[in-house]
mmCIF file with all atom_site columns, C-alpha atoms in Angstrom:
data_model
loop_
_atom_site.group_PDB
_atom_site.id
_atom_site.type_symbol
_atom_site.label_atom_id
_atom_site.label_alt_id
_atom_site.label_comp_id
_atom_site.label_asym_id
_atom_site.label_entity_id
_atom_site.label_seq_id
_atom_site.pdbx_PDB_ins_code
_atom_site.Cartn_x
_atom_site.Cartn_y
_atom_site.Cartn_z
_atom_site.occupancy
_atom_site.B_iso_or_equiv
_atom_site.pdbx_formal_charge
_atom_site.auth_seq_id
_atom_site.auth_comp_id
_atom_site.auth_asym_id
_atom_site.auth_atom_id
_atom_site.pdbx_PDB_model_num
ATOM 1   C CA . MET I 1 1   ? 83.735 -25.054 -48.873 1.00 58.00 ? 3   MET I CA 1
ATOM 2   C CA . THR I 1 2   ? 80.651 -26.651 -47.331 1.00 66.00 ? 4   THR I CA 1
ATOM 3   C CA . THR I 1 3   ? 77.270 -26.239 -48.973 1.00 68.00 ? 5   THR I CA 1
ATOM 4   C CA . ALA I 1 4   ? 74.366 -25.457 -46.647 1.00 71.00 ? 6   ALA I CA 1
ATOM 5   C CA . ILE I 1 5   ? 71.686 -28.127 -46.555 1.00 71.00 ? 7   ILE I CA 1
ATOM 6   C CA . SER I 1 6   ? 68.276 -26.488 -46.434 1.00 78.00 ? 8   SER I CA 1
ATOM 7   C CA . THR I 1 7   ? 65.886 -29.418 -46.786 1.00 84.00 ? 9   THR I CA 1
ATOM 8   C CA . LEU I 1 8   ? 66.342 -30.935 -43.324 1.00 80.00 ? 10  LEU I CA 1
ATOM 9   C CA . ARG I 1 9   ? 63.072 -31.270 -41.403 1.00 85.00 ? 11  ARG I CA 1
ATOM 10  C CA . THR I 1 10  ? 61.495 -33.625 -38.915 1.00 87.00 ? 12  THR I CA 1
ATOM 11  C CA . GLY I 1 11  ? 60.578 -36.860 -40.668 1.00 90.00 ? 13  GLY I CA 1
ATOM 12  C CA . HIS I 1 12  ? 58.665 -38.840 -38.065 1.00 94.00 ? 14  HIS I CA 1
ATOM 13  C CA . VAL I 1 13  ? 58.765 -39.372 -34.318 1.00 95.00 ? 15  VAL I CA 1
ATOM 14  C CA . GLY I 1 14  ? 59.182 -42.736 -32.615 1.00 96.00 ? 16  GLY I CA 1
ATOM 15  C CA . LEU I 1 15  ? 57.620 -43.285 -29.192 1.00 96.00 ? 17  LEU I CA 1
ATOM 16  C CA . ASN I 1 16  ? 58.129 -46.214 -26.847 1.00 96.00 ? 18  ASN I CA 1
ATOM 17  C CA . VAL I 1 17  ? 54.795 -47.397 -25.433 1.00 97.00 ? 19  VAL I CA 1
ATOM 18  C CA . THR I 1 18  ? 53.817 -49.942 -22.800 1.00 97.00 ? 20  THR I CA 1
ATOM 19  C CA . ASP I 1 19  ? 50.716 -51.294 -24.581 1.00 97.00 ? 21  ASP I CA 1
ATOM 20  C CA . LEU I 1 20  ? 50.622 -51.007 -28.363 1.00 97.00 ? 22  LEU I CA 1
ATOM 21  C CA . ASP I 1 21  ? 46.914 -51.825 -28.693 1.00 97.00 ? 23  ASP I CA 1
ATOM 22  C CA . ARG I 1 22  ? 45.948 -49.139 -26.156 1.00 97.00 ? 24  ARG I CA 1
ATOM 23  C CA . SER I 1 23  ? 48.208 -46.547 -27.801 1.00 98.00 ? 25  SER I CA 1
ATOM 24  C CA . LEU I 1 24  ? 46.970 -47.422 -31.288 1.00 97.00 ? 26  LEU I CA 1
ATOM 25  C CA . ALA I 1 25  ? 43.379 -46.861 -30.148 1.00 97.00 ? 27  ALA I CA 1
ATOM 26  C CA . PHE I 1 26  ? 44.307 -43.513 -28.588 1.00 98.00 ? 28  PHE I CA 1
ATOM 27  C CA . TYR I 1 27  ? 46.190 -42.109 -31.581 1.00 98.00 ? 29  TYR I CA 1
ATOM 28  C CA . ARG I 1 28  ? 43.522 -43.394 -33.967 1.00 97.00 ? 30  ARG I CA 1
ATOM 29  C CA . ASP I 1 29  ? 40.481 -42.166 -32.033 1.00 96.00 ? 31  ASP I CA 1
ATOM 30  C CA . ALA I 1 30  ? 41.926 -38.989 -30.543 1.00 96.00 ? 32  ALA I CA 1
ATOM 31  C CA . LEU I 1 31  ? 44.117 -37.729 -33.387 1.00 96.00 ? 33  LEU I CA 1
ATOM 32  C CA . ASP I 1 32  ? 42.845 -39.484 -36.536 1.00 96.00 ? 34  ASP I CA 1
ATOM 33  C CA . PHE I 1 33  ? 46.061 -41.321 -37.335 1.00 97.00 ? 35  PHE I CA 1
ATOM 34  C CA . ARG I 1 34  ? 45.834 -44.427 -39.505 1.00 97.00 ? 36  ARG I CA 1
ATOM 35  C CA . VAL I 1 35  ? 48.004 -47.537 -39.377 1.00 97.00 ? 37  VAL I CA 1
ATOM 36  C CA . LEU I 1 36  ? 50.332 -47.549 -42.390 1.00 97.00 ? 38  LEU I CA 1
ATOM 37  C CA . GLY I 1 37  ? 52.142 -50.717 -41.345 1.00 97.00 ? 39  GLY I CA 1
ATOM 38  C CA . GLU I 1 38  ? 52.472 -52.954 -38.329 1.00 95.00 ? 40  GLU I CA 1
ATOM 39  C CA . GLY I 1 39  ? 54.928 -55.463 -36.920 1.00 95.00 ? 41  GLY I CA 1
ATOM 40  C CA . THR I 1 40  ? 53.145 -58.198 -34.993 1.00 91.00 ? 42  THR I CA 1
ATOM 41  C CA . GLU I 1 41  ? 56.020 -60.505 -34.076 1.00 91.00 ? 43  GLU I CA 1
ATOM 42  C CA . GLU I 1 42  ? 55.940 -61.292 -30.348 1.00 89.00 ? 44  GLU I CA 1
ATOM 43  C CA . GLY I 1 43  ? 58.468 -59.131 -28.520 1.00 87.00 ? 45  GLY I CA 1
ATOM 44  C CA . ARG I 1 44  ? 58.912 -56.827 -31.528 1.00 92.00 ? 46  ARG I CA 1
ATOM 45  C CA . ARG I 1 45  ? 55.488 -55.198 -31.945 1.00 96.00 ? 47  ARG I CA 1
ATOM 46  C CA . HIS I 1 46  ? 55.356 -51.765 -33.557 1.00 97.00 ? 48  HIS I CA 1
ATOM 47  C CA . ALA I 1 47  ? 53.095 -49.650 -35.736 1.00 98.00 ? 49  ALA I CA 1
ATOM 48  C CA . PHE I 1 48  ? 53.675 -46.927 -38.307 1.00 98.00 ? 50  PHE I CA 1
ATOM 49  C CA . LEU I 1 49  ? 51.004 -44.214 -38.104 1.00 98.00 ? 51  LEU I CA 1
ATOM 50  C CA . GLY I 1 50  ? 50.266 -41.398 -40.479 1.00 97.00 ? 52  GLY I CA 1
ATOM 51  C CA . ARG I 1 51  ? 47.888 -39.393 -42.568 1.00 94.00 ? 53  ARG I CA 1
ATOM 52  C CA . ASP I 1 52  ? 47.367 -39.374 -46.317 1.00 94.00 ? 54  ASP I CA 1
ATOM 53  C CA . GLY I 1 53  ? 50.024 -42.080 -46.619 1.00 94.00 ? 55  GLY I CA 1
ATOM 54  C CA . GLU I 1 54  ? 52.721 -39.964 -44.936 1.00 96.00 ? 56  GLU I CA 1
ATOM 55  C CA . LEU I 1 55  ? 54.477 -41.453 -41.912 1.00 97.00 ? 57  LEU I CA 1
ATOM 56  C CA . VAL I 1 56  ? 54.178 -39.212 -38.836 1.00 96.00 ? 58  VAL I CA 1
ATOM 57  C CA . LEU I 1 57  ? 54.587 -41.420 -35.786 1.00 97.00 ? 59  LEU I CA 1
ATOM 58  C CA . THR I 1 58  ? 55.990 -44.853 -34.981 1.00 97.00 ? 60  THR I CA 1
ATOM 59  C CA . LEU I 1 59  ? 54.912 -46.640 -31.818 1.00 98.00 ? 61  LEU I CA 1
ATOM 60  C CA . TRP I 1 60  ? 57.290 -49.247 -30.368 1.00 97.00 ? 62  TRP I CA 1
ATOM 61  C CA . GLN I 1 61  ? 55.967 -51.588 -27.685 1.00 97.00 ? 63  GLN I CA 1
ATOM 62  C CA . GLN I 1 62  ? 59.144 -51.741 -25.617 1.00 95.00 ? 64  GLN I CA 1
ATOM 63  C CA . ALA I 1 63  ? 58.633 -49.383 -22.663 1.00 93.00 ? 65  ALA I CA 1
ATOM 64  C CA . GLY I 1 64  ? 58.781 -50.942 -19.222 1.00 93.00 ? 66  GLY I CA 1
ATOM 65  C CA . GLY I 1 65  ? 56.856 -48.097 -17.590 1.00 95.00 ? 67  GLY I CA 1
ATOM 66  C CA . PRO I 1 66  ? 55.180 -44.744 -18.230 1.00 93.00 ? 68  PRO I CA 1
ATOM 67  C CA . TYR I 1 67  ? 56.787 -41.599 -19.611 1.00 94.00 ? 69  TYR I CA 1
ATOM 68  C CA . VAL I 1 68  ? 59.179 -39.960 -17.141 1.00 93.00 ? 70  VAL I CA 1
ATOM 69  C CA . PRO I 1 69  ? 59.432 -36.204 -17.720 1.00 89.00 ? 71  PRO I CA 1
ATOM 70  C CA . ASP I 1 70  ? 62.547 -35.637 -15.613 1.00 88.00 ? 72  ASP I CA 1
ATOM 71  C CA . THR I 1 71  ? 64.879 -37.789 -17.706 1.00 91.00 ? 73  THR I CA 1
ATOM 72  C CA . ALA I 1 72  ? 66.766 -36.855 -20.851 1.00 90.00 ? 74  ALA I CA 1
ATOM 73  C CA . GLY I 1 73  ? 64.883 -37.397 -24.098 1.00 92.00 ? 75  GLY I CA 1
ATOM 74  C CA . LEU I 1 74  ? 61.568 -36.271 -25.496 1.00 91.00 ? 76  LEU I CA 1
ATOM 75  C CA . HIS I 1 75  ? 60.097 -33.241 -23.706 1.00 93.00 ? 77  HIS I CA 1
ATOM 76  C CA . HIS I 1 76  ? 56.770 -33.173 -25.566 1.00 95.00 ? 78  HIS I CA 1
ATOM 77  C CA . LEU I 1 77  ? 55.347 -33.908 -28.975 1.00 96.00 ? 79  LEU I CA 1
ATOM 78  C CA . ALA I 1 78  ? 53.610 -30.998 -30.707 1.00 96.00 ? 80  ALA I CA 1
ATOM 79  C CA . PHE I 1 79  ? 51.204 -31.203 -33.611 1.00 96.00 ? 81  PHE I CA 1
ATOM 80  C CA . SER I 1 80  ? 50.260 -28.147 -35.690 1.00 95.00 ? 82  SER I CA 1
ATOM 81  C CA . ALA I 1 81  ? 46.653 -27.463 -36.653 1.00 97.00 ? 83  ALA I CA 1
ATOM 82  C CA . GLY I 1 82  ? 45.452 -25.262 -39.488 1.00 95.00 ? 84  GLY I CA 1
ATOM 83  C CA . ALA I 1 83  ? 43.283 -22.910 -37.411 1.00 97.00 ? 85  ALA I CA 1
ATOM 84  C CA . ILE I 1 84  ? 42.170 -22.296 -33.831 1.00 97.00 ? 86  ILE I CA 1
ATOM 85  C CA . GLU I 1 85  ? 38.768 -23.815 -34.673 1.00 97.00 ? 87  GLU I CA 1
ATOM 86  C CA . GLU I 1 86  ? 40.495 -27.098 -35.471 1.00 97.00 ? 88  GLU I CA 1
ATOM 87  C CA . VAL I 1 87  ? 42.254 -27.017 -32.089 1.00 97.00 ? 89  VAL I CA 1
ATOM 88  C CA . ARG I 1 88  ? 38.868 -26.494 -30.412 1.00 97.00 ? 90  ARG I CA 1
ATOM 89  C CA . GLU I 1 89  ? 37.425 -29.451 -32.356 1.00 97.00 ? 91  GLU I CA 1
ATOM 90  C CA . TYR I 1 90  ? 40.254 -31.650 -31.079 1.00 97.00 ? 92  TYR I CA 1
ATOM 91  C CA . GLU I 1 91  ? 39.639 -30.341 -27.575 1.00 97.00 ? 93  GLU I CA 1
ATOM 92  C CA . GLU I 1 92  ? 35.990 -31.402 -27.800 1.00 97.00 ? 94  GLU I CA 1
ATOM 93  C CA . ARG I 1 93  ? 36.902 -34.817 -29.211 1.00 97.00 ? 95  ARG I CA 1
ATOM 94  C CA . LEU I 1 94  ? 39.524 -35.431 -26.527 1.00 97.00 ? 96  LEU I CA 1
ATOM 95  C CA . ARG I 1 95  ? 37.110 -34.424 -23.753 1.00 97.00 ? 97  ARG I CA 1
ATOM 96  C CA . GLY I 1 96  ? 34.599 -36.896 -25.185 1.00 97.00 ? 98  GLY I CA 1
ATOM 97  C CA . LEU I 1 97  ? 37.263 -39.601 -24.884 1.00 96.00 ? 99  LEU I CA 1
ATOM 98  C CA . GLY I 1 98  ? 37.911 -38.691 -21.240 1.00 96.00 ? 100 GLY I CA 1
ATOM 99  C CA . VAL I 1 99  ? 41.393 -37.279 -21.847 1.00 96.00 ? 101 VAL I CA 1
ATOM 100 C CA . GLU I 1 100 ? 42.679 -35.038 -19.058 1.00 91.00 ? 102 GLU I CA 1
ATOM 101 C CA . PHE I 1 101 ? 44.230 -31.700 -19.963 1.00 96.00 ? 103 PHE I CA 1
ATOM 102 C CA . ALA I 1 102 ? 47.273 -30.051 -18.416 1.00 94.00 ? 104 ALA I CA 1
ATOM 103 C CA . TYR I 1 103 ? 45.492 -26.663 -18.629 1.00 95.00 ? 105 TYR I CA 1
ATOM 104 C CA . GLU I 1 104 ? 41.816 -25.803 -18.942 1.00 92.00 ? 106 GLU I CA 1
ATOM 105 C CA . GLY I 1 105 ? 41.075 -25.598 -22.673 1.00 93.00 ? 107 GLY I CA 1
ATOM 106 C CA . VAL I 1 106 ? 42.956 -23.537 -25.225 1.00 96.00 ? 108 VAL I CA 1
ATOM 107 C CA . VAL I 1 107 ? 45.757 -21.438 -23.742 1.00 96.00 ? 109 VAL I CA 1
ATOM 108 C CA . ALA I 1 108 ? 48.265 -18.997 -25.233 1.00 95.00 ? 110 ALA I CA 1
ATOM 109 C CA . HIS I 1 109 ? 51.946 -19.913 -25.454 1.00 94.00 ? 111 HIS I CA 1
ATOM 110 C CA . GLY I 1 110 ? 52.840 -16.837 -23.404 1.00 90.00 ? 112 GLY I CA 1
ATOM 111 C CA . GLU I 1 111 ? 51.820 -13.335 -22.433 1.00 88.00 ? 113 GLU I CA 1
ATOM 112 C CA . GLY I 1 112 ? 50.843 -11.374 -25.559 1.00 88.00 ? 114 GLY I CA 1
ATOM 113 C CA . ALA I 1 113 ? 51.326 -14.400 -27.847 1.00 91.00 ? 115 ALA I CA 1
ATOM 114 C CA . ALA I 1 114 ? 48.925 -15.085 -30.701 1.00 95.00 ? 116 ALA I CA 1
ATOM 115 C CA . SER I 1 115 ? 50.020 -18.725 -30.747 1.00 96.00 ? 117 SER I CA 1
ATOM 116 C CA . GLY I 1 116 ? 48.633 -21.369 -28.440 1.00 96.00 ? 118 GLY I CA 1
ATOM 117 C CA . GLY I 1 117 ? 46.743 -24.605 -28.174 1.00 97.00 ? 119 GLY I CA 1
ATOM 118 C CA . ILE I 1 118 ? 45.799 -27.517 -25.966 1.00 97.00 ? 120 ILE I CA 1
ATOM 119 C CA . PHE I 1 119 ? 48.087 -29.630 -23.800 1.00 97.00 ? 121 PHE I CA 1
ATOM 120 C CA . PHE I 1 120 ? 47.353 -33.200 -22.722 1.00 97.00 ? 122 PHE I CA 1
ATOM 121 C CA . HIS I 1 121 ? 48.899 -36.662 -22.273 1.00 96.00 ? 123 HIS I CA 1
ATOM 122 C CA . ASP I 1 122 ? 48.724 -39.972 -24.117 1.00 97.00 ? 124 ASP I CA 1
ATOM 123 C CA . PRO I 1 123 ? 47.961 -43.241 -22.243 1.00 97.00 ? 125 PRO I CA 1
ATOM 124 C CA . ASP I 1 124 ? 51.619 -43.598 -21.186 1.00 97.00 ? 126 ASP I CA 1
ATOM 125 C CA . GLY I 1 125 ? 51.862 -40.010 -19.967 1.00 96.00 ? 127 GLY I CA 1
ATOM 126 C CA . THR I 1 126 ? 53.763 -38.608 -22.966 1.00 96.00 ? 128 THR I CA 1
ATOM 127 C CA . ARG I 1 127 ? 53.098 -34.874 -23.127 1.00 96.00 ? 129 ARG I CA 1
ATOM 128 C CA . LEU I 1 128 ? 51.243 -33.781 -26.263 1.00 97.00 ? 130 LEU I CA 1
ATOM 129 C CA . GLU I 1 129 ? 50.292 -30.425 -27.740 1.00 97.00 ? 131 GLU I CA 1
ATOM 130 C CA . ILE I 1 130 ? 48.053 -29.338 -30.614 1.00 97.00 ? 132 ILE I CA 1
ATOM 131 C CA . SER I 1 131 ? 48.641 -25.700 -31.458 1.00 97.00 ? 133 SER I CA 1
ATOM 132 C CA . VAL I 1 132 ? 48.393 -22.938 -34.032 1.00 97.00 ? 134 VAL I CA 1
ATOM 133 C CA . PRO I 1 133 ? 50.616 -19.911 -34.690 1.00 97.00 ? 135 PRO I CA 1
ATOM 134 C CA . LEU I 1 134 ? 47.659 -17.478 -34.686 1.00 96.00 ? 136 LEU I CA 1
ATOM 135 C CA . GLY I 1 135 ? 44.240 -17.214 -33.075 1.00 96.00 ? 137 GLY I CA 1
ATOM 136 C CA . ALA I 1 136 ? 44.960 -17.758 -29.377 1.00 95.00 ? 138 ALA I CA 1
ATOM 137 C CA . GLN I 1 137 ? 45.725 -14.139 -28.470 1.00 93.00 ? 139 GLN I CA 1
ATOM 138 C CA . ASP I 1 138 ? 42.606 -13.916 -26.272 1.00 93.00 ? 140 ASP I CA 1
ATOM 139 C CA . ALA I 1 139 ? 43.251 -17.229 -24.520 1.00 94.00 ? 141 ALA I CA 1
ATOM 140 C CA . PRO I 1 140 ? 44.498 -17.330 -20.923 1.00 92.00 ? 142 PRO I CA 1
ATOM 141 C CA . VAL I 1 141 ? 48.195 -17.696 -20.111 1.00 93.00 ? 143 VAL I CA 1
ATOM 142 C CA . PRO I 1 142 ? 48.587 -20.301 -17.349 1.00 90.00 ? 144 PRO I CA 1
ATOM 143 C CA . VAL I 1 143 ? 52.340 -19.800 -16.818 1.00 83.00 ? 145 VAL I CA 1
ATOM 144 C CA . GLU I 1 144 ? 53.466 -16.170 -16.840 1.00 78.00 ? 146 GLU I CA 1
ATOM 145 C CA . SER I 1 145 ? 57.203 -16.653 -16.400 1.00 80.00 ? 147 SER I CA 1
ATOM 146 C CA . ALA I 1 146 ? 57.856 -19.353 -19.022 1.00 80.00 ? 148 ALA I CA 1
ATOM 147 C CA . PRO I 1 147 ? 56.472 -20.727 -22.273 1.00 87.00 ? 149 PRO I CA 1
ATOM 148 C CA . THR I 1 148 ? 53.235 -22.631 -21.641 1.00 87.00 ? 150 THR I CA 1
ATOM 149 C CA . CYS I 1 149 ? 54.610 -25.679 -23.437 1.00 87.00 ? 151 CYS I CA 1
ATOM 150 C CA . GLY I 1 150 ? 57.669 -25.751 -21.194 1.00 85.00 ? 152 GLY I CA 1
ATOM 151 C CA . PHE I 1 151 ? 56.321 -27.088 -17.914 1.00 83.00 ? 153 PHE I CA 1
ATOM 152 C CA . PHE I 1 152 ? 53.232 -29.275 -18.110 1.00 85.00 ? 154 PHE I CA 1
#
């Protein structure tokens, strides 16, 4: 008899990047991540990023080009915020940094959904989302026939 394992959850995400310094600046300035550790050996540069000492994201400088959405692998990376006001604060911060959005401002995940957020890209084109489960019910729905986070 097999026992069900109920503690499995996402630990951290590793992203390949083309320029570690540029990506570090983006994730630090745009999303408030802090460097928890860094490998500086030539040809093997990487950084562990997190909050409150918890590892969330690892950046590996080993990509030969930008993110390619039509290949197998990561579709997008989603971060959860505590409230819709927090999502709007990130939106303002990102706009101040010149980040381009996939949709105009906060959008709902679908018709009639209370969940939603903002959708944008990192310096290598990796698709990113900051969302909340509630509070976006009055936001526009840019894609009627599919989840908003599905095709951006």
